[in-house]
């Protein structure tokens, strides 16, 4: 890979944790079922590329997300390296039982900032979904598990339009009070622009939520994910969700496309001299291989450019 050098900008973190969601957010949206062994090999390669946080799958209703119905079998095929986070999505008690049986060390609950998406994604209101999460979080923590949280539709919602940052901040406060230690702010349909990111971080600050408690999760539908990430970094965020090869979307959100591609993110972070510990070349090989498995090219610009270079 040709080295084009790096030039830092002041005011950015020296190191960023890339939280890899390709195996979960990416594969939950595939039309054809991906074989469990292919998923396992994908995750092994993500770990081998140096990722320190790889979300592997979801323990949700298989009727709702058949793509990830093999969660328990999948986890049996992967060894968790020491010190590496391998969270799974869990919405309810049944999911937590399955996750505990599989020996996970971290779960993520996933709430919605809007009522419409709470109904579509969890079949209940925002308040009812928080009531569903409360015993899950308590029990997970009593077993020594880490608990991440997501808030979806933080900026815009396909059924409700623009979302008020103060409403989002109120829901964020609730999730943190329930015991979530890292809250990821989801732009589920990728409509946010940088000013909205700053407005939300300000509103969260007014709720007493600090940037150390937050991560950002941008889908790239309108090509804004990298700009939004940069302003988030400038405001102190150091955990960024991304998906290898730009896989992803949400089966319950109209117009959700892939997440910010991890390779595009790494190109920017490494170009700014920010450490991630992730090997970009190795990841490009993985995403190229995965694209062959899925039968279509990766939408990531960096994967497209770098795979031609090889
Ligand atoms: P429900 O239909 O209200 O639940 O769904 P229920 O309790 O009536 O259960 C229905 C059936 O599912 C029952 O089976 C349950 O046993 C079973 P039956 O008795 O009919 O045979 N069931 C389960 N089976 C296994 N594991 C479980 C489980 N739970 C129920 N955990 C429910 C409520 C929450 C279960 C459902 O709405 C659900 O599974 N939703 C998940 C949706 C989802 O995974 N969405 C994608 C992830 S979120 C996302 O992508 C956004 C994010 O990336 C951030 C962003 O971009 O913004 C995180
Ligand atoms: Mg997502």
Coordinates of C-alpha atoms and ligand atoms in Angstrom, one line a residue:
X1 CA 0.0 0.0 0.0
X2 CA 1.5 3.4 -1.0
X3 CA 2.2 5.6 2.0
X4 CA 0.8 9.1 1.4
X5 CA 1.9 10.3 4.9
X6 CA -0.1 11.8 7.7
X7 CA -0.7 15.3 8.9
X8 CA -2.4 15.8 12.3
X9 CA -4.8 18.6 13.2
X10 CA -4.7 20.0 16.8
X11 CA -7.6 19.2 19.1
X12 CA -8.1 15.6 17.9
X13 CA -7.6 12.5 20.1
X14 CA -4.3 10.6 19.7
X15 CA -6.0 7.3 19.7
X16 CA -9.5 6.2 18.6
X17 CA -11.3 2.9 19.4
X18 CA -12.9 1.6 16.2
X19 CA -16.0 -0.4 17.3
X20 CA -16.5 -2.9 14.5
X21 CA -20.2 -3.7 13.7
X22 CA -19.9 -5.4 10.3
X23 CA -20.7 -8.9 11.6
X24 CA -23.9 -7.7 13.3
X25 CA -25.2 -4.5 11.7
X26 CA -23.8 -5.6 8.4
X27 CA -25.0 -9.2 8.2
X28 CA -28.4 -8.6 9.9
X29 CA -29.5 -7.0 6.6
X30 CA -28.4 -9.6 4.1
X31 CA -31.2 -11.0 2.1
X32 CA -29.6 -14.5 1.7
X33 CA -28.6 -16.3 4.8
X34 CA -24.8 -16.2 5.3
X35 CA -23.4 -19.6 6.4
X36 CA -22.3 -19.6 10.1
X37 CA -18.8 -20.7 9.2
X38 CA -18.4 -17.7 6.8
X39 CA -19.5 -15.4 9.6
X40 CA -17.0 -17.1 11.9
X41 CA -14.2 -16.7 9.4
X42 CA -15.2 -13.0 8.9
X43 CA -15.0 -12.4 12.7
X44 CA -11.7 -14.2 13.0
X45 CA -10.2 -12.0 10.3
X46 CA -11.6 -8.9 11.9
X47 CA -9.9 -9.9 15.1
X48 CA -6.7 -10.8 13.3
X49 CA -6.6 -7.3 11.7
X50 CA -6.2 -5.9 15.2
X51 CA -9.7 -4.8 16.2
X52 CA -10.2 -4.4 19.9
X53 CA -14.0 -4.3 19.8
X54 CA -16.0 -6.6 17.5
X55 CA -19.8 -6.8 17.8
X56 CA -20.5 -10.4 16.7
X57 CA -24.2 -11.0 16.5
X58 CA -27.6 -10.5 18.1
X59 CA -29.7 -12.6 20.5
X60 CA -33.0 -11.3 19.3
X61 CA -36.1 -13.1 18.1
X62 CA -35.2 -15.4 15.2
X63 CA -38.6 -14.6 13.8
X64 CA -37.7 -10.9 13.6
X65 CA -34.1 -11.3 12.4
X66 CA -33.6 -14.8 10.8
X67 CA -30.2 -13.7 9.5
X68 CA -28.7 -13.9 13.0
X69 CA -30.7 -16.9 14.3
X70 CA -27.4 -18.9 14.5
X71 CA -25.9 -16.6 17.2
X72 CA -25.2 -19.4 19.8
X73 CA -23.7 -21.7 17.2
X74 CA -21.6 -18.8 15.8
X75 CA -20.1 -17.9 19.2
X76 CA -19.0 -21.5 19.7
X77 CA -16.7 -21.2 16.6
X78 CA -14.8 -18.1 17.8
X79 CA -12.3 -17.6 20.5
X80 CA -12.4 -14.3 22.3
X81 CA -8.8 -12.9 22.6
X82 CA -7.8 -11.6 26.0
X83 CA -8.7 -7.9 26.5
X84 CA -10.9 -7.7 23.3
X85 CA -14.5 -6.7 23.5
X86 CA -17.0 -9.0 21.7
X87 CA -20.5 -7.6 22.5
X88 CA -23.8 -9.0 21.3
X89 CA -27.1 -7.3 21.0
X90 CA -29.7 -8.3 23.6
X91 CA -33.2 -6.8 23.9
X92 CA -34.9 -8.9 26.6
X93 CA -34.6 -11.6 29.3
X94 CA -34.8 -14.4 26.8
X95 CA -31.9 -12.9 24.8
X96 CA -29.8 -12.4 28.0
X97 CA -30.4 -16.1 28.9
X98 CA -29.1 -17.2 25.5
X99 CA -26.1 -14.7 25.7
X100 CA -25.1 -15.9 29.2
X101 CA -25.3 -19.6 28.0
X102 CA -23.0 -18.6 25.2
X103 CA -20.5 -17.1 27.7
X104 CA -20.5 -13.5 26.4
X105 CA -18.7 -10.8 28.4
X106 CA -20.6 -7.8 27.1
X107 CA -24.1 -7.1 25.8
X108 CA -25.7 -4.1 24.1
X109 CA -29.3 -3.0 24.6
X110 CA -30.8 -0.9 21.8
X111 CA -33.3 1.8 22.4
X112 CA -34.9 4.3 20.1
X113 CA -35.0 8.1 20.3
X114 CA -38.4 8.0 18.5
X115 CA -41.7 6.3 19.2
X116 CA -42.2 5.2 15.6
X117 CA -38.9 3.3 15.5
X118 CA -39.4 1.8 19.0
X119 CA -42.6 0.3 17.7
X120 CA -41.1 -0.9 14.4
X121 CA -37.9 -2.3 15.9
X122 CA -39.0 -3.5 19.4
X123 CA -42.8 -3.8 19.1
X124 CA -43.3 -1.4 22.1
X125 CA -43.1 2.3 23.1
X126 CA -39.8 4.0 24.2
X127 CA -40.9 3.8 27.8
X128 CA -41.9 0.1 27.5
X129 CA -38.6 -0.7 25.9
X130 CA -36.7 0.9 28.7
X131 CA -38.8 -1.2 31.2
X132 CA -37.8 -4.3 29.2
X133 CA -34.1 -3.3 29.4
X134 CA -34.1 -2.5 33.2
X135 CA -34.0 -6.1 34.4
X136 CA -31.7 -7.2 31.5
X137 CA -29.1 -4.5 32.5
X138 CA -29.4 -5.3 36.2
X139 CA -28.9 -9.0 35.7
X140 CA -26.1 -8.6 33.1
X141 CA -24.2 -6.3 35.5
X142 CA -24.8 -8.8 38.4
X143 CA -23.0 -11.4 36.2
X144 CA -20.1 -8.9 35.7
X145 CA -21.0 -8.2 32.0
X146 CA -20.3 -4.8 30.5
X147 CA -23.4 -3.1 29.1
X148 CA -23.3 -0.9 26.0
X149 CA -26.5 1.0 24.9
X150 CA -27.6 2.3 21.6
X151 CA -30.1 5.1 20.8
X152 CA -31.3 4.9 17.2
X153 CA -32.8 7.7 15.1
X154 CA -30.9 10.4 17.1
X155 CA -31.0 12.9 14.2
X156 CA -33.8 12.0 11.8
X157 CA -36.5 9.3 11.5
X158 CA -38.2 8.2 8.3
X159 CA -41.6 8.4 9.9
X160 CA -41.2 11.5 12.1
X161 CA -38.6 13.7 10.3
X162 CA -36.2 15.8 12.3
X163 CA -35.6 14.6 15.9
X164 CA -35.3 17.1 18.7
X165 CA -31.8 16.8 20.4
X166 CA -33.3 17.6 23.8
X167 CA -35.7 14.6 23.5
X168 CA -32.7 12.4 22.5
X169 CA -30.7 13.7 25.4
X170 CA -33.5 12.9 27.8
X171 CA -33.7 9.3 26.6
X172 CA -29.9 9.1 26.7
X173 CA -30.0 10.2 30.4
X174 CA -32.5 7.4 31.1
X175 CA -30.3 4.7 29.5
X176 CA -27.3 5.8 31.3
X177 CA -29.2 5.9 34.6
X178 CA -30.3 2.3 33.9
X179 CA -26.6 1.3 33.9
X180 CA -25.4 1.6 30.4
X181 CA -21.7 2.5 30.5
X182 CA -21.1 3.4 26.8
X183 CA -23.9 4.9 24.8
X184 CA -23.7 4.9 21.0
X185 CA -25.6 7.6 19.2
X186 CA -27.2 6.1 16.1
X187 CA -27.9 7.9 12.9
X188 CA -29.8 4.9 11.7
X189 CA -30.8 6.3 8.3
X190 CA -27.7 8.4 7.7
X191 CA -29.3 11.8 7.4
X192 CA -27.3 13.8 10.0
X193 CA -25.1 16.7 9.1
X194 CA -22.2 18.0 11.2
X195 CA -24.2 20.9 12.9
X196 CA -26.7 18.4 14.2
X197 CA -24.0 16.3 15.7
X198 CA -22.6 19.3 17.6
X199 CA -26.1 20.3 18.7
X200 CA -26.8 16.8 20.1
X201 CA -23.4 16.6 21.9
X202 CA -24.3 20.0 23.5
X203 CA -27.7 18.8 24.5
X204 CA -26.1 15.7 26.0
X205 CA -23.6 17.9 27.9
X206 CA -26.6 19.8 29.4
X207 CA -27.9 16.4 30.7
X208 CA -24.5 15.9 32.5
X209 CA -23.4 13.2 30.0
X210 CA -19.7 13.5 29.1
X211 CA -18.1 12.5 25.8
X212 CA -16.2 9.6 27.6
X213 CA -19.6 7.9 28.0
X214 CA -20.5 8.2 24.3
X215 CA -19.7 6.6 20.9
X216 CA -21.0 7.6 17.5
X217 CA -22.7 5.3 15.0
X218 CA -23.2 6.8 11.6
X219 CA -24.8 5.1 8.6
X220 CA -23.5 6.6 5.3
X221 CA -26.7 6.9 3.3
X222 CA -26.1 10.6 2.3
X223 CA -22.3 10.4 2.4
X224 CA -22.1 12.4 5.6
X225 CA -20.6 9.8 7.9
X226 CA -17.0 10.9 7.8
X227 CA -17.8 14.6 8.2
X228 CA -20.0 13.8 11.1
X229 CA -17.2 11.6 12.6
X230 CA -14.6 14.4 12.3
X231 CA -16.8 16.9 14.2
X232 CA -17.5 14.3 16.8
X233 CA -13.8 13.7 17.3
X234 CA -13.2 17.5 17.5
X235 CA -15.8 17.5 20.3
X236 CA -13.9 14.7 22.3
X237 CA -15.5 11.5 21.1
X238 CA -13.0 8.6 21.0
X239 CA -15.2 5.6 20.1
X240 CA -16.4 5.3 16.6
X241 CA -18.6 2.5 15.2
X242 CA -17.9 1.3 11.7
X243 CA -18.5 -1.7 9.5
X244 CA -15.9 -3.5 7.5
X245 CA -16.5 -2.9 3.8
X246 CA -19.5 -0.6 4.6
X247 CA -21.9 -3.5 5.0
X248 CA -25.1 -2.8 6.9
X249 CA -28.5 -1.3 7.4
X250 CA -31.5 -2.1 9.5
X251 CA -34.3 -4.3 8.2
X252 CA -36.8 -2.2 10.3
X253 CA -35.8 1.3 9.1
X254 CA -36.8 2.4 5.6
X255 CA -33.8 3.8 3.7
X256 CA -31.0 2.7 6.1
X257 CA -28.0 1.8 4.1
X258 CA -24.5 0.6 5.2
X259 CA -22.6 2.0 8.1
X260 CA -19.6 4.2 7.7
X261 CA -17.0 1.8 6.2
X262 CA -14.2 0.9 8.6
X263 CA -11.7 1.2 5.8
X264 CA -12.8 4.8 4.9
X265 CA -12.7 5.7 8.6
X266 CA -9.2 4.2 9.0
X267 CA -8.0 6.1 5.9
X268 CA -9.0 9.3 7.5
X269 CA -7.8 8.5 11.1
X270 CA -4.4 7.2 10.0
X271 CA -4.1 10.2 7.6
X272 CA -4.6 12.4 10.7
X273 CA -1.9 10.4 12.6
X274 CA -4.5 9.0 15.0
X275 CA -3.7 5.5 16.2
X276 CA -6.3 2.7 16.0
X277 CA -4.3 -0.5 16.2
X278 CA -6.2 -1.8 13.1
X279 CA -4.3 -3.0 10.0
X280 CA -6.0 -1.3 7.0
X281 CA -4.4 -3.6 4.4
X282 CA -5.5 -6.7 6.3
X283 CA -9.1 -5.3 6.6
X284 CA -9.2 -4.5 2.8
X285 CA -8.3 -8.2 2.1
X286 CA -11.1 -9.3 4.5
X287 CA -13.7 -7.0 3.0
X288 CA -12.7 -8.0 -0.5
X289 CA -13.1 -11.7 0.5
X290 CA -16.4 -11.0 2.2
X291 CA -17.7 -9.1 -0.8
X292 CA -17.0 -12.3 -2.9
X293 CA -18.9 -14.4 -0.3
X294 CA -21.9 -12.0 -0.6
X295 CA -21.6 -11.8 -4.4
X296 CA -21.4 -8.0 -4.8
X297 CA -18.6 -5.4 -4.5
X298 CA -18.0 -3.4 -1.3
X299 CA -19.5 0.1 -1.4
X300 CA -16.4 1.4 0.6
X301 CA -14.4 3.9 -1.5
X302 CA -11.2 2.9 0.3
X303 CA -11.8 -0.8 -0.3
X304 CA -12.4 -0.1 -4.0
X305 CA -9.3 2.0 -4.4
X306 CA -6.9 -0.2 -2.3
X307 CA -8.0 -3.5 -3.7
X308 CA -7.1 -2.2 -7.2
X309 CA -3.7 -1.2 -5.9
X310 CA -2.8 -4.8 -4.8
Ligands
LIG1 P1 -42.3 -9.4 20.3 O1 -42.9 -10.0 19.1 O2 -43.0 -8.3 21.0 O3 -41.8 -10.4 21.4 O4 -40.8 -8.8 19.8 P2 -42.4 -11.6 22.1 O5 -41.9 -11.6 23.5 O6 -43.9 -11.6 21.9 O7 -41.8 -12.9 21.3 C1 -42.1 -13.3 20.0 C2 -41.4 -14.6 19.7 O8 -40.0 -14.4 19.6 C3 -41.7 -15.6 20.8 O9 -41.6 -16.9 20.1 C4 -40.5 -15.5 21.7 O10 -40.2 -16.6 22.4 C5 -39.4 -15.2 20.7 P3 -42.9 -17.9 20.0 O11 -43.3 -18.1 21.4 O12 -43.9 -17.1 19.2 O13 -42.3 -19.1 19.3 N1 -38.3 -14.4 21.3 C6 -37.0 -14.7 21.2 N2 -36.4 -15.8 20.8 C7 -35.0 -15.8 20.9 N3 -34.3 -14.8 21.5 C8 -34.9 -13.7 22.0 C9 -36.3 -13.6 21.9 N4 -37.3 -12.7 22.2 C10 -38.5 -13.2 21.8 N5 -34.2 -12.7 22.5 C11 -38.5 -8.4 20.3 C12 -40.0 -8.1 20.7 C13 -37.7 -7.4 21.1 C14 -38.2 -9.8 20.7 C15 -38.4 -8.2 18.8 O14 -38.9 -6.9 18.5 C16 -37.0 -8.3 18.3 O15 -36.4 -9.3 18.4 N6 -36.5 -7.1 17.8 C17 -35.1 -7.1 17.3 C18 -35.0 -6.1 16.2 C19 -33.6 -6.0 15.7 O16 -32.7 -6.9 16.0 N7 -33.3 -4.9 15.0 C20 -32.0 -4.7 14.5 C21 -31.0 -4.2 15.5 S1 -31.2 -2.5 16.0 C22 -30.3 -1.7 14.8 O17 -29.8 -2.2 13.8 C23 -29.9 -0.2 15.1 C24 -28.4 -0.1 15.6 O18 -27.5 -0.5 14.6 C25 -28.1 1.4 15.8 C26 -28.5 2.4 14.7 O19 -28.1 2.2 13.6 O20 -29.3 3.3 15.0 C27 -28.2 -0.9 16.8
LIG2 MG1 -26.9 0.6 12.8

